[in-house]
Amino acid sequence: MRVLLQLSVLALMIALGAEAAGAQVAAEARIHPRIPLLDAQGVNVLRSGNPVSPITTCGDCHDTDYITTHTVHGDPGLEALTSPPQAVSSRPWTPPEVEGAEMNCFLCHTPSPANEARLEVMARGEGMWAATATLGNTSIVRWEGDAWRWNPAAFDDEGNVQDTLLALQSPKTQNCAQCHGIAGDEMSRPVVFQGLGPGDWQTLSRGEVISPQRISESGVNLVGKEGLTRSWDVHAERLLECANCHFSVNNPIYRAESRETQPEGLIFDSRRMPLGAYLQRPSHNFAGQSRFTGQTRPAEPLSCESCHDPEPTHRWLPYAQRHMETLTCQVCHTPKLHSVSVESVDWTALNENGEPGVTWRGCAAGCETAATDLVEGVEPTLLLRREADGETRLAPYNLVTSWYWVAGPEGEAVDLELVRRASLGSAAGIEAVEARLREMGVGDPRIKGEIQPYPIHHSVATGDWATRDCQTCHEENSRLARAVHLSDHAPGGVVPHLVETAEAEMIGPVERRPEGQVVYAPRTSEAGLYVLGHDYVRWANALGIFAVLATLLGVAVHGFLRWRAAREGVEGSPEEEGPPVYMYTTYERIWHWLQALAIILLLLTGIEIHVTRMGILDFALAVRVHNVLGFLVLANAIFAAFFHLASGEIQQYLPRPQGFFGQAIRQAQYYLGGIFRGEPHPFEKRPDRKLNPLQQVTYLMILNVLLPLQVVTGILIWGAQRWPAVDGMLGGLTFLAPLHAFGAWMFAAFLLMHVYLTTTGPTPLAHLQAMVVGWEGTETDERTMDPVAEAGTRRGTETASETA
Amino acid sequence: MSNDSRPSSEAPKTRDGTPGWVFVALVVVAAIFVPLVISLSGEEGPDNDPWAHVEPRPPKTDHTELMPGPYETGPEVTRACLECHEDEGQEVLQTAHWRWEGEPVRLPGREEPVRMGKKNVINNFCIAIQSNWSACSACHVGYGWVDESFDFSQEEQVDCLVCHDHSGQYAKAAGGYPAEGVDLAAAAQSVGPPTRDNCGGCHFRGGGGNAVKHGDLDATLANPRPRVDVHMGTHDLVCVDCHETEDHDMKGRALSVSVTNTNEVECMDCHAAEPHEDTRLNSHVASVACETCHIPQVAIREATKTHWDWAEAGQDLPEDTHEYLKTKGRFEYEQGLVPEYFWFNGRGDRYLMGDTIDPSEPTELNPPLGSLRDPEARIWPFKVHRATQPYDAIHKTLMVPKTVGEGGYWTDFDWDQALRLGARATGLPYSGEFDFTSTVMYWPLSHMVQPVDQALQCRDCHSPEGRMDWQALGYPGDPAQWGSREVERPTTLAGIGGER
């Protein structure tokens, strides 16, 4: 059987991989019966001296045909890598053949497999001895200078190996860690990054460290280490092993029908595959296997919600559901990897050993050696991923960018040995390498740039260490839109693209910056998101600010002119006031001031939400206060509407059609001219007729257009989490939020105008006082725009010059 | 709408005459802030303000004018104190610090209640005070306890200064008398509420020297770094902040001399019963003492004694206080001691003078009571001290040697003589034949509480390499796999105390 194993090419810095195998939770009891070790012909190795064949040995009881065809660990499908469309790795290597290697049960199912010995054997091409070498740490077999020799003392009289020596067990985290990176349940030996090699690809490609220790107690040269009193990974801390989550898909302990297909009302289906049947044919496909080898993945996605219900612990989070529909758990719960990870791999120019140029993320000043350089850590990049429940969410990834030579019409990857020879001494650069490749007979060599996303699922933090600060995302420099540095330069100027088989999408372009760096520039809009505090529609803001500034200017000029007129002694409105009139009832004043105060607070909290740079209030607090006040305004408006309708006060707001325009123009002329000349108001304010025509029109628009618009858009924004379908129909937050913001600017402009115009009474504070105490002095010199008495008739004395 | 033209003096008012606008203002403000307050409150973590439970310290009164001196003897100082502090003398006479004996208690398997205390029990350090009073009473809060005839009713013999001196130069010598060269007047003028140095002067040096006995009490606690003890280091609490005192009666129990848990100090005197935000951690509280996770090791800076072999004493070998002394025998010390864990419900059993032993087995002098099935018991950390000490080979009772003074072992290195003189003091029969046997003492640990980021993590106990011997504790296996013990939870989480 020709099986390609990723670690056999030691020149490679990152190994591809499928995820580790895992069966049941590790038990301490040794229950596996004593077995003989058989060679490929079925003969006991003690007799033949041949290498042990796990397939033949274990195949007596366990259905190895089934196992080897239901796994990604036996054959990761790396044969497919030679053709470009399936070159899913970030290294275009030609996988070597290792003659005779079988799926190696001992690597995962014994407590201390001799992995280095095994790798050496495979590097020599002696695949058939790989499983034997794996037992090299026990006394069952020994390397005696020239060959592996079986140790008869390790076997009993019947030729079975001592079970305490073979010690077959369920895979533990340390078994997985041999290939997958820094993982384990070790508490006493501090985690270090020394000796990171191809066998630590999970750490190298993602920066994941799966250890129960506290980061502050590790041996890593880490910035701020003393303050990092959290564990590297909370699941490892809480006693979980790899196999507890990545269980075999037909493991009867974990295997359960999904809740969607289970009959309603059935809580737990206790029918299980008998243990013996499982042990006979245990699938070695595991829940949560990653997909990016290009294989069809068995339908066994793993979701945090298989075990966790996020609701009870996220009550502190406003719009919790909305967050969870938009982000995967890992976005906030793996906010940072406190380690290094690979950033880019440049295969276009190899050194003498055939090694590519590798750059790293996470070091404070560029990594030479991950072991000792100062590590800052890496913030994962967020890509959009479609999940099993059909939703697309942002999820954290580490992006590894690679460039390599392809040739020929179908763009096959050029053999690395050729590239190595072409690269020798290429201080001259890409052109020289290309020229040499052509000389070597490579047809049409060109550079291909590829970005491989590695999803991040481990190194989970919980509680205080998860992202809790709203302004991580709800801010101008939002994490969701932060540019990600992919590489300092692009070989050949080639801009890389995401691999076709990636299961995630980028939400923005990959660009080259002026100094040559390659950068991924995500944009929230491309993910269909409108992030409060970060996103805004430029023209809506511009128009709104313009309206506010124009109002401010108008008010300032008008006020200045009036002040100047008053200083020059122009006769103002008559100072004698008639007997005070009860203008505003208690309820009117209550509803007015409640509305006023609520709207002012809404504007303040609203600007904090819209532009979190203001820093007046904490974002989460602003959101809460805004929501409460929004509903208050709604309730107040509904009560007020009822009051006005029931009491008939509504009449005050309705302009009389007859003669309306004339009166409106008269009023306008007063404001634009008459007021500076000290003329009296053309319109007498009476309790039964408090609003002049211009006011009537204005309030009509405010109360029937702007206020409902604000309230309705506000409710829909608030309801984005409860009724996402409704929001979607109306254009989503992307439409509603800028509209709401624009309305807010309009309200602000209105507020300025309104407050200013209240100063146009007999005294600047007269109208204000009226709205506070309810009483207002009347003007003795009555000028009335009595619509009933219109058509020339006026009461009181007036001069002809004051007529319209 | 009516066109009221009433003058403003008749502006609408509320019934009690408040102007209407005030009413409007109140309604508006209430309508805004009440919903805000209601919606914004309600996010509370565990109700946990320990400082609310720490008593304010009494101010220190300057005694310079009040105690002019000069004073020749300790009791002279005490008489001066008693001129103002009239009741305090009698208060002290009732306490265990004075009497070295507690109230009568019942012990399991004994019909009559017993009175026990340092006065009359055997330990496995220096063994017992009988016949050795003059040396041991250097840590007695009195003057002159040199033999069994000491009169415990004389309040002038109370030593006020040992607990209240702030001058730092007060020390006691044999018999409890002030040491040579102490300026009693200076000491008397400096008095104030007890500091860690006052208590520690004796309690850090039990067993014959600094750090020997308790493991969690040694001179580093006089001025500890935060990582050594979070209460006395980070928060600079003194002993009496937790060991609250009323009328000189101090809260607190030592399992070496007390077997009950009334008037005990508990974490929950100040801290919430379920103080963790994480519910999984809170679920440990019913079976695991706070100390277990929060005192991962003791003897952090200074090594503590873990083994004492008296049988090796008397030989002329090279001496080292941490290895071998001719007077005392061979020792083992350990620093950074990892505790041993046992069930403990706050009460203990006690070996009393005259009890028979089985010399082929180690004798537990003060075994903690409690078990898996005891709902009041929790898993506690202990320092275990193991020793080999003399016993009467015929009567099979542990014997008290006279070590101090004329004829004592530390002078003559003659066990038979020492045991005979000791027997005379204790009243135990001595057959003339002696041998050595193993004994064990348990010291529950409550001090050297380390900061939260040093607390034990899950795998420190729940793993094959973990600290817990599950089967020894009575579990079938690791409770993370087997499930927790099923006992009825007590209705009050009494822990090591009585009802709260």
XYZ file of N, CA and C in Angstrom, chain A residues 79 178 197 325 449 469 545 562 603 621 682 706 710 797:
42
model
N -1.729 12.371 -2.658
C -1.408 12.096 -4.068
C -2.003 13.146 -4.963
N 2.177 14.587 18.731
C 3.363 14.211 17.971
C 3.363 14.833 16.599
N 9.247 22.052 14.988
C 9.596 21.553 13.667
C 8.348 21.148 12.924
N -25.051 35.390 15.589
C -25.382 35.104 14.188
C -24.313 35.624 13.246
N 0.779 32.810 -6.713
C 0.693 33.210 -5.309
C -0.608 32.697 -4.717
N -14.623 43.921 25.445
C -14.685 45.352 25.195
C -15.393 45.595 23.872
N -24.615 66.898 8.875
C -23.743 67.881 9.516
C -23.917 69.241 8.863
N -30.509 90.516 15.949
C -31.496 90.939 16.944
C -30.819 91.632 18.112
N -29.703 61.911 21.576
C -28.704 62.465 20.661
C -27.301 62.246 21.202
N -22.845 50.952 27.528
C -23.760 51.755 28.335
C -24.587 52.656 27.438
N -46.854 89.151 14.343
C -48.104 89.262 13.608
C -49.176 88.326 14.133
N -40.634 63.075 10.874
C -39.293 62.805 11.402
C -39.337 61.897 12.627
N -37.694 58.252 12.896
C -36.656 57.894 13.877
C -37.081 56.707 14.710
N -54.796 98.596 16.773
C -54.240 99.620 15.892
C -53.067 99.071 15.140
